PDB file of C-alpha atoms in Angstrom:
ATOM      1  CA  MET A 264      77.189 160.985  97.714  1.00 43.00           C
ATOM      2  CA  GLU A 265      79.523 163.284  95.969  1.00 58.00           C
ATOM      3  CA  SER A 266      82.120 161.906  98.176  1.00 64.00           C
ATOM      4  CA  ASP A 267      81.467 158.495  96.941  1.00 75.00           C
ATOM      5  CA  ILE A 268      81.754 159.600  93.167  1.00 75.00           C
ATOM      6  CA  THR A 269      85.009 161.496  93.468  1.00 76.00           C
ATOM      7  CA  ALA A 270      86.563 158.802  95.969  1.00 74.00           C
ATOM      8  CA  GLY A 271      88.742 157.744  92.799  1.00 77.00           C
ATOM      9  CA  LEU A 272      89.798 161.131  92.072  1.00 81.00           C
ATOM     10  CA  SER A 273      93.190 162.518  93.031  1.00 82.00           C
ATOM     11  CA  GLN A 274      93.229 165.164  95.831  1.00 88.00           C
ATOM     12  CA  SER A 275      94.154 167.956  93.061  1.00 87.00           C
ATOM     13  CA  ASN A 276      91.538 166.567  90.663  1.00 87.00           C
ATOM     14  CA  ARG A 277      88.942 166.835  93.102  1.00 86.00           C
ATOM     15  CA  ALA A 278      89.710 170.417  93.991  1.00 87.00           C
ATOM     16  CA  ALA A 279      89.494 171.350  90.402  1.00 89.00           C
ATOM     17  CA  LEU A 280      86.108 169.762  89.887  1.00 89.00           C
ATOM     18  CA  ALA A 281      84.720 171.105  92.866  1.00 87.00           C
ATOM     19  CA  ALA A 282      85.768 174.393  91.527  1.00 88.00           C
ATOM     20  CA  GLU A 283      84.194 173.779  88.249  1.00 89.00           C
ATOM     21  CA  LEU A 284      80.618 172.739  89.772  1.00 89.00           C
ATOM     22  CA  LEU A 285      77.850 175.546  89.538  1.00 88.00           C
ATOM     23  CA  PRO A 286      75.673 176.270  92.218  1.00 91.00           C
ATOM     24  CA  GLY A 287      72.850 173.666  92.854  1.00 89.00           C
ATOM     25  CA  GLU A 288      74.655 171.606  90.192  1.00 89.00           C
ATOM     26  CA  THR A 289      74.833 167.577  91.553  1.00 87.00           C
ATOM     27  CA  LEU A 290      77.679 165.744  90.299  1.00 87.00           C
ATOM     28  CA  ARG A 291      76.360 162.136  88.702  1.00 86.00           C
ATOM     29  CA  TRP A 292      79.863 160.589  87.334  1.00 86.00           C
ATOM     30  CA  ALA A 293      83.290 161.319  87.864  1.00 86.00           C
ATOM     31  CA  ALA A 294      86.558 159.472  86.819  1.00 83.00           C
ATOM     32  CA  GLU A 295      90.135 160.195  85.622  1.00 82.00           C
ATOM     33  CA  PRO A 296      91.998 158.728  82.773  1.00 80.00           C
ATOM     34  CA  SER A 297      92.920 154.917  82.980  1.00 69.00           C
ATOM     35  CA  SER A 298      96.403 154.187  83.883  1.00 64.00           C
ATOM     36  CA  GLY A 299      96.989 152.833  80.167  1.00 60.00           C
ATOM     37  CA  MET A 300      96.567 156.809  78.885  1.00 56.00           C
ATOM     38  CA  ARG A 301      99.588 157.123  81.312  1.00 54.00           C
ATOM     39  CA  VAL A 302     101.710 155.113  79.360  1.00 58.00           C
ATOM     40  CA  ALA A 303     100.676 154.919  75.992  1.00 60.00           C
ATOM     41  CA  GLY A 304     102.731 158.078  75.095  1.00 66.00           C
ATOM     42  CA  PHE A 305     105.581 155.768  75.524  1.00 71.00           C
ATOM     43  CA  ALA A 306     105.508 154.059  72.113  1.00 74.00           C
ATOM     44  CA  ILE A 307     106.696 157.446  70.573  1.00 79.00           C
ATOM     45  CA  TRP A 308     109.967 156.130  72.295  1.00 79.00           C
ATOM     46  CA  LEU A 309     110.402 153.887  69.375  1.00 83.00           C
ATOM     47  CA  VAL A 310     111.199 156.455  66.759  1.00 84.00           C
ATOM     48  CA  ALA A 311     112.693 158.944  69.383  1.00 87.00           C
ATOM     49  CA  ILE A 312     115.525 156.519  70.410  1.00 89.00           C
ATOM     50  CA  PRO A 313     116.718 155.907  66.901  1.00 91.00           C
ATOM     51  CA  PHE A 314     116.547 159.657  65.965  1.00 89.00           C
ATOM     52  CA  VAL A 315     118.590 160.425  68.820  1.00 91.00           C
ATOM     53  CA  GLY A 316     121.096 157.564  68.398  1.00 91.00           C
ATOM     54  CA  PHE A 317     121.460 158.769  64.606  1.00 91.00           C
ATOM     55  CA  GLY A 318     121.832 162.540  65.307  1.00 90.00           C
ATOM     56  CA  LEU A 319     124.489 161.720  67.900  1.00 90.00           C
ATOM     57  CA  LEU A 320     126.277 159.265  65.442  1.00 91.00           C
ATOM     58  CA  TRP A 321     126.077 161.450  62.476  1.00 89.00           C
ATOM     59  CA  THR A 322     127.312 164.452  64.687  1.00 87.00           C
ATOM     60  CA  GLY A 323     129.585 162.561  66.394  1.00 84.00           C
ATOM     61  CA  LEU A 324     131.303 160.929  63.374  1.00 84.00           C
ATOM     62  CA  THR A 325     131.500 164.452  61.698  1.00 86.00           C
ATOM     63  CA  LEU A 326     133.289 165.874  64.494  1.00 83.00           C
ATOM     64  CA  LEU A 327     135.646 163.111  64.732  1.00 81.00           C
ATOM     65  CA  PRO A 328     138.634 165.314  64.015  1.00 77.00           C
ATOM     66  CA  LEU A 329     137.897 167.915  66.861  1.00 74.00           C
ATOM     67  CA  LEU A 330     136.992 164.763  69.108  1.00 74.00           C
ATOM     68  CA  LEU A 331     140.545 163.215  68.183  1.00 77.00           C
ATOM     69  CA  GLY A 332     142.049 166.364  69.032  1.00 75.00           C
ATOM     70  CA  ALA A 333     143.228 167.346  65.467  1.00 76.00           C
ATOM     71  CA  PRO A 334     141.278 170.517  64.801  1.00 73.00           C
ATOM     72  CA  GLU A 335     143.358 171.233  61.572  1.00 76.00           C
ATOM     73  CA  ARG A 336     141.860 168.451  59.787  1.00 73.00           C
ATOM     74  CA  MET A 337     138.692 169.634  60.369  1.00 73.00           C
ATOM     75  CA  THR A 338     136.976 171.475  57.091  1.00 77.00           C
ATOM     76  CA  TRP A 339     134.144 173.918  56.995  1.00 78.00           C
ATOM     77  CA  LEU A 340     132.325 170.872  54.959  1.00 77.00           C
ATOM     78  CA  GLY A 341     132.641 169.103  57.963  1.00 77.00           C
ATOM     79  CA  ILE A 342     131.187 171.478  60.103  1.00 80.00           C
ATOM     80  CA  VAL A 343     128.500 171.912  57.735  1.00 83.00           C
ATOM     81  CA  ALA A 344     127.609 167.983  57.957  1.00 83.00           C
ATOM     82  CA  ALA A 345     127.701 168.031  61.535  1.00 82.00           C
ATOM     83  CA  LEU A 346     124.929 170.552  61.512  1.00 86.00           C
ATOM     84  CA  PHE A 347     122.586 167.885  59.538  1.00 87.00           C
ATOM     85  CA  GLY A 348     122.703 165.810  62.539  1.00 86.00           C
ATOM     86  CA  LEU A 349     121.308 168.697  64.853  1.00 88.00           C
ATOM     87  CA  PRO A 350     117.894 168.328  63.994  1.00 90.00           C
ATOM     88  CA  PHE A 351     117.460 164.746  64.402  1.00 89.00           C
ATOM     89  CA  LEU A 352     118.939 165.414  67.421  1.00 89.00           C
ATOM     90  CA  GLY A 353     116.229 167.752  68.623  1.00 90.00           C
ATOM     91  CA  VAL A 354     113.392 165.868  67.066  1.00 90.00           C
ATOM     92  CA  GLY A 355     114.827 162.818  69.242  1.00 89.00           C
ATOM     93  CA  LEU A 356     114.680 164.675  72.271  1.00 90.00           C
ATOM     94  CA  ILE A 357     111.885 166.428  72.058  1.00 89.00           C
ATOM     95  CA  ALA A 358     110.077 162.974  71.365  1.00 86.00           C
ATOM     96  CA  LEU A 359     111.680 161.520  74.427  1.00 85.00           C
ATOM     97  CA  TRP A 360     110.216 164.630  76.530  1.00 84.00           C
ATOM     98  CA  LYS A 361     107.127 164.259  75.181  1.00 82.00           C
ATOM     99  CA  PRO A 362     105.430 161.106  76.894  1.00 78.00           C
ATOM    100  CA  PHE A 363     106.063 163.005  80.403  1.00 81.00           C
ATOM    101  CA  SER A 364     104.441 165.975  79.236  1.00 75.00           C
ATOM    102  CA  LEU A 365     101.363 163.636  78.291  1.00 71.00           C
ATOM    103  CA  ARG A 366     101.317 161.727  81.251  1.00 77.00           C
ATOM    104  CA  LYS A 367     101.302 164.810  83.180  1.00 79.00           C
ATOM    105  CA  ALA A 368      98.074 166.338  81.205  1.00 74.00           C
ATOM    106  CA  ALA A 369      96.571 162.798  82.098  1.00 74.00           C
ATOM    107  CA  ASP A 370      97.154 163.397  85.826  1.00 79.00           C
ATOM    108  CA  ASN A 371      95.465 166.412  85.420  1.00 84.00           C
ATOM    109  CA  THR A 372      92.357 165.456  83.443  1.00 85.00           C
ATOM    110  CA  VAL A 373      88.758 164.503  84.992  1.00 88.00           C
ATOM    111  CA  PHE A 374      85.922 163.334  82.833  1.00 86.00           C
ATOM    112  CA  ALA A 375      82.226 164.014  84.777  1.00 88.00           C
ATOM    113  CA  PHE A 376      79.005 164.845  84.295  1.00 87.00           C
ATOM    114  CA  THR A 377      76.317 166.438  86.378  1.00 88.00           C
ATOM    115  CA  ASP A 378      72.115 166.708  86.009  1.00 87.00           C
ATOM    116  CA  ARG A 379      73.191 169.477  83.286  1.00 88.00           C
ATOM    117  CA  ARG A 380      76.028 168.739  81.627  1.00 89.00           C
ATOM    118  CA  LEU A 381      78.990 166.719  80.297  1.00 85.00           C
ATOM    119  CA  ILE A 382      82.489 168.109  81.176  1.00 88.00           C
ATOM    120  CA  ARG A 383      86.281 167.605  80.370  1.00 86.00           C
ATOM    121  CA  LEU A 384      88.246 169.454  82.367  1.00 88.00           C
ATOM    122  CA  GLN A 385      92.107 169.797  82.396  1.00 88.00           C
ATOM    123  CA  HIS A 386      93.843 171.909  84.988  1.00 89.00           C
ATOM    124  CA  GLY A 387      97.535 172.527  85.912  1.00 83.00           C
ATOM    125  CA  LYS A 388      99.503 175.624  84.386  1.00 85.00           C
ATOM    126  CA  THR A 389      96.202 176.414  82.401  1.00 86.00           C
ATOM    127  CA  ARG A 390      92.806 175.344  82.888  1.00 87.00           C
ATOM    128  CA  SER A 391      90.447 173.909  79.791  1.00 87.00           C
ATOM    129  CA  VAL A 392      87.058 172.955  80.473  1.00 87.00           C
ATOM    130  CA  SER A 393      85.023 171.203  77.390  1.00 84.00           C
ATOM    131  CA  GLU A 394      81.338 171.031  78.161  1.00 86.00           C
ATOM    132  CA  VAL A 395      77.897 169.625  76.488  1.00 83.00           C
ATOM    133  CA  PRO A 396      74.736 170.354  78.105  1.00 85.00           C
ATOM    134  CA  MET A 397      72.639 167.174  78.474  1.00 83.00           C
ATOM    135  CA  GLU A 398      69.857 168.195  76.448  1.00 83.00           C
ATOM    136  CA  SER A 399      72.524 168.814  73.283  1.00 83.00           C
ATOM    137  CA  ILE A 400      73.809 164.953  73.736  1.00 83.00           C
ATOM    138  CA  GLY A 401      72.954 163.080  70.671  1.00 83.00           C
ATOM    139  CA  SER A 402      74.517 159.353  70.048  1.00 83.00           C
ATOM    140  CA  VAL A 403      76.965 157.918  72.879  1.00 85.00           C
ATOM    141  CA  ASP A 404      79.548 155.557  70.830  1.00 87.00           C
ATOM    142  CA  MET A 405      81.569 153.209  73.004  1.00 88.00           C
ATOM    143  CA  VAL A 406      85.054 151.629  72.742  1.00 89.00           C
ATOM    144  CA  GLU A 407      86.015 149.105  75.219  1.00 89.00           C
ATOM    145  CA  TYR A 408      88.785 147.189  75.592  1.00 86.00           C
ATOM    146  CA  SER A 409      89.528 143.850  78.010  1.00 87.00           C
ATOM    147  CA  ASP A 410      90.767 145.905  81.045  1.00 84.00           C
ATOM    148  CA  GLY A 411      87.319 147.789  80.768  1.00 84.00           C
ATOM    149  CA  SER A 412      88.720 151.327  79.986  1.00 84.00           C
ATOM    150  CA  GLY A 413      87.737 152.922  76.732  1.00 86.00           C
ATOM    151  CA  THR A 414      86.771 155.942  74.399  1.00 86.00           C
ATOM    152  CA  LEU A 415      83.523 157.505  74.401  1.00 85.00           C
ATOM    153  CA  THR A 416      82.501 159.638  71.770  1.00 86.00           C
ATOM    154  CA  ILE A 417      79.886 161.921  72.205  1.00 85.00           C
ATOM    155  CA  GLN A 418      77.543 163.758  69.528  1.00 86.00           C
ATOM    156  CA  ALA A 419      76.957 167.220  70.272  1.00 83.00           C
ATOM    157  CA  LEU A 420      73.725 168.315  68.657  1.00 83.00           C
ATOM    158  CA  GLY A 421      72.540 172.161  67.375  1.00 80.00           C
ATOM    159  CA  PRO A 422      70.035 173.967  68.265  1.00 81.00           C
ATOM    160  CA  PRO A 423      66.617 172.916  66.801  1.00 79.00           C
ATOM    161  CA  GLU A 424      65.843 173.688  62.873  1.00 82.00           C
ATOM    162  CA  PRO A 425      62.364 175.242  61.526  1.00 84.00           C
ATOM    163  CA  SER A 426      61.640 171.559  61.118  1.00 84.00           C
ATOM    164  CA  GLY A 427      62.297 170.379  64.612  1.00 77.00           C
ATOM    165  CA  GLN A 428      65.672 168.256  63.383  1.00 81.00           C
ATOM    166  CA  ARG A 429      68.647 168.999  65.747  1.00 82.00           C
ATOM    167  CA  ARG A 430      72.028 168.261  63.465  1.00 81.00           C
ATOM    168  CA  PRO A 431      74.900 167.020  65.047  1.00 76.00           C
ATOM    169  CA  ILE A 432      77.718 169.980  65.101  1.00 78.00           C
ATOM    170  CA  VAL A 433      80.660 168.441  66.786  1.00 78.00           C
ATOM    171  CA  LEU A 434      82.088 164.909  68.366  1.00 78.00           C
ATOM    172  CA  TYR A 435      83.440 165.159  71.748  1.00 78.00           C
ATOM    173  CA  GLN A 436      85.422 162.648  72.880  1.00 79.00           C
ATOM    174  CA  LEU A 437      86.190 161.121  76.223  1.00 81.00           C
ATOM    175  CA  MET A 438      89.430 158.858  75.960  1.00 80.00           C
ATOM    176  CA  GLY A 439      91.149 156.475  78.466  1.00 80.00           C
ATOM    177  CA  VAL A 440      87.688 156.092  80.697  1.00 81.00           C
ATOM    178  CA  LYS A 441      88.157 153.766  83.663  1.00 80.00           C
ATOM    179  CA  ASP A 442      84.798 151.627  83.531  1.00 82.00           C
ATOM    180  CA  VAL A 443      83.636 152.977  80.144  1.00 86.00           C
ATOM    181  CA  ALA A 444      80.534 150.738  79.974  1.00 87.00           C
ATOM    182  CA  ARG A 445      79.332 151.977  83.256  1.00 86.00           C
ATOM    183  CA  ALA A 446      79.825 155.304  82.440  1.00 85.00           C
ATOM    184  CA  ARG A 447      78.093 155.138  79.072  1.00 88.00           C
ATOM    185  CA  ALA A 448      75.146 153.263  80.702  1.00 86.00           C
ATOM    186  CA  LEU A 449      74.831 156.260  83.749  1.00 83.00           C
ATOM    187  CA  LEU A 450      75.045 158.639  80.541  1.00 82.00           C
ATOM    188  CA  ARG A 451      72.428 157.285  78.492  1.00 82.00           C
ATOM    189  CA  GLU A 452      70.087 156.882  81.541  1.00 80.00           C
ATOM    190  CA  ARG A 453      70.663 160.778  82.263  1.00 76.00           C
ATOM    191  CA  THR A 454      70.145 161.784  79.006  1.00 73.00           C
ATOM    192  CA  ALA A 455      66.975 159.842  78.238  1.00 71.00           C
ATOM    193  CA  ALA A 456      65.601 161.236  81.541  1.00 64.00           C
TER     194      ALA A 456
END
């Protein structure tokens, strides 16, 4: 049964999830973020490319006397002006690299729920685990896209107050969930049990 549940996971995600499960805990559902989450970060290139272009153009134009072999025509004001292009160049280069790091993070992310808790696990150089006990899950909201993927927003409830009420303490999001409607149905079925 568990092998059917983890069949869609990469080998590294399967191993990381197996290491996270507690003795006697039964896995009910597991998934990786959808492929859309892996490419969504590349939209930042719409900003990054103009930043890099402006930084290169500004710095190149201000350093033109040096580039043309006439360093005697370069003034201290030209050097100072060239420095103003470097922040644009730096921010642009960082923004060009960011989608690759976001994709790596998505590749190393697993969403799962067991008979005891809901888990969001990220592994790699560092390991980050977020969990909500099943008895603390309140409302489960869903946004579904045309490809069937989407976002689950889960309300985690605090301990019972003297009146018996349980107040929401945090919203917990699983973004890029494949077959989000099925995941929501399984989660609601489990919390209702």
